[in-house]
CSV table of N, CA and C in Angstrom, one decimal:
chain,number,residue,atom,x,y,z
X,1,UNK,N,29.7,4.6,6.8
X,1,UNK,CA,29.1,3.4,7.2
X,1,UNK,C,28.0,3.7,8.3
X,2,UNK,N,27.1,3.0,7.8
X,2,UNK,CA,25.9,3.2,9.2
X,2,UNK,C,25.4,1.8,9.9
X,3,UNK,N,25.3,1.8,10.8
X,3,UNK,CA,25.5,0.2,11.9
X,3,UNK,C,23.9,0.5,12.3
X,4,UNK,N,22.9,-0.1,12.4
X,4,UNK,CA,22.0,-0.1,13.7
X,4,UNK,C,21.7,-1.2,14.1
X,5,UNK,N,21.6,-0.9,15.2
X,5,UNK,CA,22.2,-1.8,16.8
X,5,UNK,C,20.6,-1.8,17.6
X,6,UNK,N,20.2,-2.8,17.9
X,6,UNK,CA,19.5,-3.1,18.6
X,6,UNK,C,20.0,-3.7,20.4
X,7,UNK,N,19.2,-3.1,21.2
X,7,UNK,CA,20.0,-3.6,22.8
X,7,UNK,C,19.6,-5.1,22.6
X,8,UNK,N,18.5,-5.4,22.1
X,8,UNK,CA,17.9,-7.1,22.3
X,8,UNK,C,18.9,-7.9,21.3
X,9,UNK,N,19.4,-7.2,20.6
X,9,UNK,CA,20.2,-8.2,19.6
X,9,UNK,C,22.3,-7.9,20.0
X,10,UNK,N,22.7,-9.4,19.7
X,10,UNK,CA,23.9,-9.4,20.1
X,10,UNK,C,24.4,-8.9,18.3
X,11,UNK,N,23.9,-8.5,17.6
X,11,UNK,CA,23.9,-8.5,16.4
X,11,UNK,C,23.6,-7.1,15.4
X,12,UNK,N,23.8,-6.8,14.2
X,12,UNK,CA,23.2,-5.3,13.8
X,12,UNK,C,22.5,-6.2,12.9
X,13,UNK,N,20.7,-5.5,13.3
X,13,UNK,CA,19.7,-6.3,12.3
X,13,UNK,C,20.5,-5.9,10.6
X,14,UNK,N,20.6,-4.5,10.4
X,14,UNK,CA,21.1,-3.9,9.3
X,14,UNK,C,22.1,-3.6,9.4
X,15,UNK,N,23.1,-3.7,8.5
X,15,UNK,CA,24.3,-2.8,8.5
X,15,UNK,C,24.8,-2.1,6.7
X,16,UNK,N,25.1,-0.7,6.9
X,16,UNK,CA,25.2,-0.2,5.3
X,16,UNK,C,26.7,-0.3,5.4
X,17,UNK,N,27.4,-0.5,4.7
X,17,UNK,CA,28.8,-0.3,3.6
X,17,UNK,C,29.2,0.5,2.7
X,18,UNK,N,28.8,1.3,2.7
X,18,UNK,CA,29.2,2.4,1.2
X,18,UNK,C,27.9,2.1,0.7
X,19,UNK,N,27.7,1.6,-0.1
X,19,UNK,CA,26.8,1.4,-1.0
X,19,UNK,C,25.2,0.0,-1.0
X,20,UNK,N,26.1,-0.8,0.3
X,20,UNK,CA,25.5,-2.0,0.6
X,20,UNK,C,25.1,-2.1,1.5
X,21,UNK,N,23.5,-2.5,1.9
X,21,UNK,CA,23.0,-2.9,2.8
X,21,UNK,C,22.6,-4.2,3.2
X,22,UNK,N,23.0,-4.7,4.1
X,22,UNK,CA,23.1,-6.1,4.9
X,22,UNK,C,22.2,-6.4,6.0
X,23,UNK,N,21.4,-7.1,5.5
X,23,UNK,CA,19.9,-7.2,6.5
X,23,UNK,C,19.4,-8.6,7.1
X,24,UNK,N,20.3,-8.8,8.6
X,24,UNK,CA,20.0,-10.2,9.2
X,24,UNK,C,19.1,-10.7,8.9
X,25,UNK,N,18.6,-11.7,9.0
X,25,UNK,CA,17.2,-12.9,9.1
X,25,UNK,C,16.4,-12.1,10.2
X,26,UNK,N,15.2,-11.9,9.4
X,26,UNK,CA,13.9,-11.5,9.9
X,26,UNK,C,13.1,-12.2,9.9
X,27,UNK,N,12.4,-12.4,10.6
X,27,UNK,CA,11.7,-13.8,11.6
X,27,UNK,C,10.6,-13.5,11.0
X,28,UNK,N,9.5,-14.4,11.0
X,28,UNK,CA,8.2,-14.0,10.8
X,28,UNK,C,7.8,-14.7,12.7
X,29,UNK,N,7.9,-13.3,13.5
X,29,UNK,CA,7.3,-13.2,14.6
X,29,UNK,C,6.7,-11.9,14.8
X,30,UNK,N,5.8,-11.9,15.7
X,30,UNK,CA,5.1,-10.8,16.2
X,30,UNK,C,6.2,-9.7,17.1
X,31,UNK,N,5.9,-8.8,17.8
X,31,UNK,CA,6.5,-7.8,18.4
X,31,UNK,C,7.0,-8.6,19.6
X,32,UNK,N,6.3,-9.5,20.2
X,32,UNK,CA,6.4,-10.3,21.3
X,32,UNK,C,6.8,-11.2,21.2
X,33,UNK,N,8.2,-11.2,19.8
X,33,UNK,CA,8.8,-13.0,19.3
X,33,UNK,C,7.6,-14.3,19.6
X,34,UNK,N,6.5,-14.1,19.5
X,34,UNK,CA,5.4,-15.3,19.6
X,34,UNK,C,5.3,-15.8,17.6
X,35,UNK,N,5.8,-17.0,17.2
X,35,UNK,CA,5.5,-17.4,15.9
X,35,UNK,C,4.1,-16.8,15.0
X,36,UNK,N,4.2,-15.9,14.1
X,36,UNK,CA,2.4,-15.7,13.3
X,36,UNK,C,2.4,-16.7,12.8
X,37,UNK,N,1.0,-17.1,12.7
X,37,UNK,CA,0.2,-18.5,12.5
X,37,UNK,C,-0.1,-18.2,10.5
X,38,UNK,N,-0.3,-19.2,10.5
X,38,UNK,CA,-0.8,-18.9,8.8
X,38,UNK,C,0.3,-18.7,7.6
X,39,UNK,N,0.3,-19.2,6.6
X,39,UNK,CA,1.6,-19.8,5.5
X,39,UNK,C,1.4,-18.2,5.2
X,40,UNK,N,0.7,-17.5,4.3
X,40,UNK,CA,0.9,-15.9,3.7
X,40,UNK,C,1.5,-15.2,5.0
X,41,UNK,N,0.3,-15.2,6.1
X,41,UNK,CA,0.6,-14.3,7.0
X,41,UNK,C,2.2,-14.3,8.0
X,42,UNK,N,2.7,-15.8,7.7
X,42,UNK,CA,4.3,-15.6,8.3
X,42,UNK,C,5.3,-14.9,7.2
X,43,UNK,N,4.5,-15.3,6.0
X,43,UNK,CA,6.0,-14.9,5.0
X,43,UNK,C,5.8,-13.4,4.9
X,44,UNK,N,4.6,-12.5,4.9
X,44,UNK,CA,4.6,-11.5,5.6
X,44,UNK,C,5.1,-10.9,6.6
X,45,UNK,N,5.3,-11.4,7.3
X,45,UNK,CA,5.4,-10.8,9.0
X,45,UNK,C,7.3,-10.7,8.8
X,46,UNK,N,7.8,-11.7,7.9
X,46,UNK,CA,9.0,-11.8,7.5
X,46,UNK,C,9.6,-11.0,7.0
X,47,UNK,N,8.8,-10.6,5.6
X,47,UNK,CA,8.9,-9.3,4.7
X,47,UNK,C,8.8,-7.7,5.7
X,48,UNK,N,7.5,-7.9,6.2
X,48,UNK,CA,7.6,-6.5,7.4
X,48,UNK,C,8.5,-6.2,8.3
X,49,UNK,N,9.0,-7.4,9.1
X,49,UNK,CA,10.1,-7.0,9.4
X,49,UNK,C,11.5,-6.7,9.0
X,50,UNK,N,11.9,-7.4,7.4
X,50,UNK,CA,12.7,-7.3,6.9
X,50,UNK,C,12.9,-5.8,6.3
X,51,UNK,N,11.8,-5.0,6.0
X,51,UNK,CA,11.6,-3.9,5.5
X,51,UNK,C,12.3,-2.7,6.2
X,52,UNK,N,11.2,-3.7,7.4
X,52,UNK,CA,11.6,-2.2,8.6
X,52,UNK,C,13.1,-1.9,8.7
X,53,UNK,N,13.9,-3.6,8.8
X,53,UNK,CA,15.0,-3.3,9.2
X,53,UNK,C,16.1,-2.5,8.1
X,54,UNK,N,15.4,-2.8,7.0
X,54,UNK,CA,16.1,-2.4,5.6
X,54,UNK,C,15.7,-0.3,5.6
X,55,UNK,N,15.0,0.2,6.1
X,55,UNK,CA,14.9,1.3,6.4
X,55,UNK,C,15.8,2.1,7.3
X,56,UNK,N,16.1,1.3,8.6
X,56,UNK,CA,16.9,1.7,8.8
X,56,UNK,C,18.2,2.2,9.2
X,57,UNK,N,18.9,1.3,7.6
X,57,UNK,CA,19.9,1.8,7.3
X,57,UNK,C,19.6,2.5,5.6
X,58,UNK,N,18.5,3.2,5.8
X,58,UNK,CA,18.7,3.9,4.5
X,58,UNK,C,18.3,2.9,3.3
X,59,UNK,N,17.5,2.1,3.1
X,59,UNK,CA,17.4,1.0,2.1
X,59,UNK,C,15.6,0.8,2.0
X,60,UNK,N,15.0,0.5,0.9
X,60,UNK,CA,13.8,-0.2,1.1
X,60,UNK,C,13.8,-1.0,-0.2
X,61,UNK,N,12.8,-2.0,-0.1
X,61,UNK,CA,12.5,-3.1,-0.9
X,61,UNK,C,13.1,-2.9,-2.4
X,62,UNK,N,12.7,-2.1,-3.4
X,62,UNK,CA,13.1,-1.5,-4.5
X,62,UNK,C,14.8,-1.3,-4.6
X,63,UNK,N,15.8,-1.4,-3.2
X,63,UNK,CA,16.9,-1.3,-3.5
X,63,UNK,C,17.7,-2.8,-3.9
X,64,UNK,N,16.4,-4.0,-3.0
X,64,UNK,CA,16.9,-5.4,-2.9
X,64,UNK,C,17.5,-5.9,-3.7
X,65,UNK,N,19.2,-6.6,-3.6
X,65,UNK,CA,19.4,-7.1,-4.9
X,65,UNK,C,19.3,-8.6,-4.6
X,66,UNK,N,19.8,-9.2,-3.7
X,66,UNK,CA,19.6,-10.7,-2.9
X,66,UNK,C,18.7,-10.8,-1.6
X,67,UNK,N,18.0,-11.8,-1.8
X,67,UNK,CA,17.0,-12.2,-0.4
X,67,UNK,C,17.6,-14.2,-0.5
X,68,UNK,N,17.4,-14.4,1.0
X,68,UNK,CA,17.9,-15.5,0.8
X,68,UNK,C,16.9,-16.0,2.0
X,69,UNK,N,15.4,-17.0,2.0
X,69,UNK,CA,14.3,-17.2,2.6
X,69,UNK,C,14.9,-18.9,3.0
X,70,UNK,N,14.7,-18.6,4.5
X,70,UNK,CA,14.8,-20.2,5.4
X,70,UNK,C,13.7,-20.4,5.5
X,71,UNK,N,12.9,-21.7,5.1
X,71,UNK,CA,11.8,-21.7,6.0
X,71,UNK,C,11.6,-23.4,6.1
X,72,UNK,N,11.0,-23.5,7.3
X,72,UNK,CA,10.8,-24.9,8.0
X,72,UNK,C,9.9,-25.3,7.1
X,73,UNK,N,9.0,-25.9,5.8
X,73,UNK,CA,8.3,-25.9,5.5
X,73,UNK,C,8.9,-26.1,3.6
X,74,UNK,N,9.4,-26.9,3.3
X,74,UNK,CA,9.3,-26.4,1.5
X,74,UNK,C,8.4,-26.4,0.2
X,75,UNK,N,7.1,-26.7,1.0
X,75,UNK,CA,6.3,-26.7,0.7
X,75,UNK,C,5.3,-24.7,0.6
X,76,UNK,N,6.1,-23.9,1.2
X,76,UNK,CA,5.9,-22.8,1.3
X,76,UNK,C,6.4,-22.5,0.4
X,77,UNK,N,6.8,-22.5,-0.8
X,77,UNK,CA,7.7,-22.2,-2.0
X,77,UNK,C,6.6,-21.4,-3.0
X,78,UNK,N,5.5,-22.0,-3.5
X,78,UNK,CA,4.9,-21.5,-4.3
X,78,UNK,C,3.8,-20.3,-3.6
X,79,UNK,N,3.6,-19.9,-2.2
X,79,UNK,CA,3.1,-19.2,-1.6
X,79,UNK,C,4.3,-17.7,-1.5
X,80,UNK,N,6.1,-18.3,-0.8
X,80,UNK,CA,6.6,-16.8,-1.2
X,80,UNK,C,6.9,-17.1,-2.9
X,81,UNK,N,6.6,-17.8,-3.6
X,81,UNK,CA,6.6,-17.1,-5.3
X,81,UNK,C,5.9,-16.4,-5.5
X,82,UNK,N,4.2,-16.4,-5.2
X,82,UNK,CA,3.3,-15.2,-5.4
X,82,UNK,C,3.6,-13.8,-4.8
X,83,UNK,N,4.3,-14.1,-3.4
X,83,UNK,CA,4.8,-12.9,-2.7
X,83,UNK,C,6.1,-12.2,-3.3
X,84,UNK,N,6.5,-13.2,-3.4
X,84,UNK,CA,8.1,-12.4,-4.6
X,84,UNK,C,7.4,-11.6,-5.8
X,85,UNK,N,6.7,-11.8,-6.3
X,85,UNK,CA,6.2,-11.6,-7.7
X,85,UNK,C,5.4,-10.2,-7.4
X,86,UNK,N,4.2,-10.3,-6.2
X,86,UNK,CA,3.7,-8.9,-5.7
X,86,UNK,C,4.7,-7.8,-5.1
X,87,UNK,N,5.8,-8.5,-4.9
X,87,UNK,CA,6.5,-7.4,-4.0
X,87,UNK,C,7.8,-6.6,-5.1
X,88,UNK,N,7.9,-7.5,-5.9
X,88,UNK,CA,9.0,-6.8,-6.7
X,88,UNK,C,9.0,-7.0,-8.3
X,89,UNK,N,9.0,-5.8,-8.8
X,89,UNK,CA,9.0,-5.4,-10.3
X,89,UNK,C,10.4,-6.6,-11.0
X,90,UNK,N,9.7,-6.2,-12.4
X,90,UNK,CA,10.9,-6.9,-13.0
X,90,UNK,C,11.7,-6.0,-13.5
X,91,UNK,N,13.5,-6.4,-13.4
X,91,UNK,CA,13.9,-7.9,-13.2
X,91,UNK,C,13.6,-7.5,-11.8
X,92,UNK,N,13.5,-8.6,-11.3
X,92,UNK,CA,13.0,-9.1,-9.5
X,92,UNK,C,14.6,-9.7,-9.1
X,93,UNK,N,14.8,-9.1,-8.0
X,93,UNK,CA,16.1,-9.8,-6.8
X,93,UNK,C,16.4,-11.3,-7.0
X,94,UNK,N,17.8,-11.7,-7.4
X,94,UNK,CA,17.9,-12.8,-6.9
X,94,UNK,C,17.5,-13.3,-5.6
X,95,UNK,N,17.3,-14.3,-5.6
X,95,UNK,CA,16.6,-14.9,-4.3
X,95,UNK,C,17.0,-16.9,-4.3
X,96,UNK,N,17.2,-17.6,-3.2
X,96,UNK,CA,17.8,-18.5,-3.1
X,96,UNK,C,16.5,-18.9,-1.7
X,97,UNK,N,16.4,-20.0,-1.5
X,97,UNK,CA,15.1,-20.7,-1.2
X,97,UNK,C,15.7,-21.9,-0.5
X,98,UNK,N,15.9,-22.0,1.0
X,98,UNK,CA,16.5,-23.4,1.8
X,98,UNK,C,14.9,-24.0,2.9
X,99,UNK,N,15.4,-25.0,3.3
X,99,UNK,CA,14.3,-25.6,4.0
X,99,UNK,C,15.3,-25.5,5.3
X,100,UNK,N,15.0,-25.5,6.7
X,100,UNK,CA,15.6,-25.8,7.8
X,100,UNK,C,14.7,-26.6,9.1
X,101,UNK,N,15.5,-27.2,9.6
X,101,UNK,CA,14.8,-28.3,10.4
X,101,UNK,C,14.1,-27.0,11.9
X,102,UNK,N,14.8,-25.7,11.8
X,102,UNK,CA,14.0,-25.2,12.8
X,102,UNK,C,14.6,-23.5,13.0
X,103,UNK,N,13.5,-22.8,13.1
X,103,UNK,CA,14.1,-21.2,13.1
X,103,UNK,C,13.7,-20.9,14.9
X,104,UNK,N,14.4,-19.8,14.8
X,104,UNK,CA,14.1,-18.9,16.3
X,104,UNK,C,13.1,-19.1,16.6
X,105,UNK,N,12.5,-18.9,18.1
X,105,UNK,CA,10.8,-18.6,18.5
X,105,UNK,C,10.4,-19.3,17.6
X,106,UNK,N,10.4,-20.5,17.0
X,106,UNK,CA,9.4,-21.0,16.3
X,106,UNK,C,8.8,-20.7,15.5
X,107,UNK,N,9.3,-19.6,14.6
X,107,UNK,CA,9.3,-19.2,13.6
X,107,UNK,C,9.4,-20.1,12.2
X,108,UNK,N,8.7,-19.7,11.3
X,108,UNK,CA,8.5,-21.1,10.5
X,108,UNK,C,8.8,-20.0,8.9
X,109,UNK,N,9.7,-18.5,8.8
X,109,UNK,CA,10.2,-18.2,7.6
X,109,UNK,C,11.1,-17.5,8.5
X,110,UNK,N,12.1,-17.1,7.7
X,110,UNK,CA,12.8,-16.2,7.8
X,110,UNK,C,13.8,-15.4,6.9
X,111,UNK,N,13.9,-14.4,6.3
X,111,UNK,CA,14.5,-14.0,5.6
X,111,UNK,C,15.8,-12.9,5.4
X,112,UNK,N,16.5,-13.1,4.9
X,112,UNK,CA,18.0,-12.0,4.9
X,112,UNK,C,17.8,-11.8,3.8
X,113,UNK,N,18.6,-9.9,3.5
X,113,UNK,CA,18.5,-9.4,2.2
X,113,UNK,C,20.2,-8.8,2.0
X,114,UNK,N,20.3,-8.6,0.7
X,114,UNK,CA,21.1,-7.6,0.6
X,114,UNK,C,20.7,-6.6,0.1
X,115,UNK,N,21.0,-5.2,0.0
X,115,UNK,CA,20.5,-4.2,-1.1
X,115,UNK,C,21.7,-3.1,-1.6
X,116,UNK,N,21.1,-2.9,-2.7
X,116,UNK,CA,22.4,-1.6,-3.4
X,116,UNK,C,21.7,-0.1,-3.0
X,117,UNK,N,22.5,0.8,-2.1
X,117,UNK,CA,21.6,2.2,-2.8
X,117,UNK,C,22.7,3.1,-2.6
X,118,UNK,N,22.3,4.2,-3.5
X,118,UNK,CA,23.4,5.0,-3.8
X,118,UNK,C,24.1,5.7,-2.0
X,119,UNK,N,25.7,6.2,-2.6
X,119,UNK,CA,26.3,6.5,-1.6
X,119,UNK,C,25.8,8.1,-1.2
X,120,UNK,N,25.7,8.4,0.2
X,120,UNK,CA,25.3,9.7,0.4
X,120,UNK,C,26.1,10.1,0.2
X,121,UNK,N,25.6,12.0,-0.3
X,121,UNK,CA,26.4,12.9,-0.9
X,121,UNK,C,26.4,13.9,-0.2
């Protein structure tokens, strides 16, 4: 099992299981938790951080089997569809799509993943 542990977080952004990787809600904020401005450029900023965090338990986008996107906004639906569609081959990750009355920092996406990758040998 591999855990990583951030000091800023009461939380592990990632965490692997044997075979599964578990990847908290990634914010679409800057380095300085200040909200990115702009409907692509948050669901972006979402995805990059979600990436990052998905790397560091050994995982990247291609392993995604679930993403599960909050975003204050449901009207942002057909904006991450274009982004689901550039970022992942078919079949493409299940994915599940909520509206919420309000994210961290003012964050206006956020996204959690699961992923499969093989067990180290």
């Amino acid at each position: 099992m591999t855990v990583s542990v951030s000091p800023q977080h009461p939380y592990s952004p990632a965490f692997r299981a044997g075979d599964t990787v578990y990847v908290s809600g990634a914010l679409s904020v800057d380095d300085a938790y200040q909200p990115v401005p702009g409907r692509d450029d948050a669901l972006d900023a979402a995805v990059a951080r979600m990436t990052e965090r998905l790397a560091t338990a050994g995982a990247g986008l291609s392993d995604v089997v679930k993403l599960t996107y909050y975003v204050t906004d449901l009207s942002l639906r057909e904006e991450a569809n274009r982004q689901f569609e550039r970022l992942f081959a078919v079949p493409r990750p299940a994915r599940t799509f909520l509206e919420v009355s309000g994210l961290p920092y003012g964050a206006t996406v956020e996204i959690d993943a699961v992923a499969h990758v093989a067990q180290d040998n």
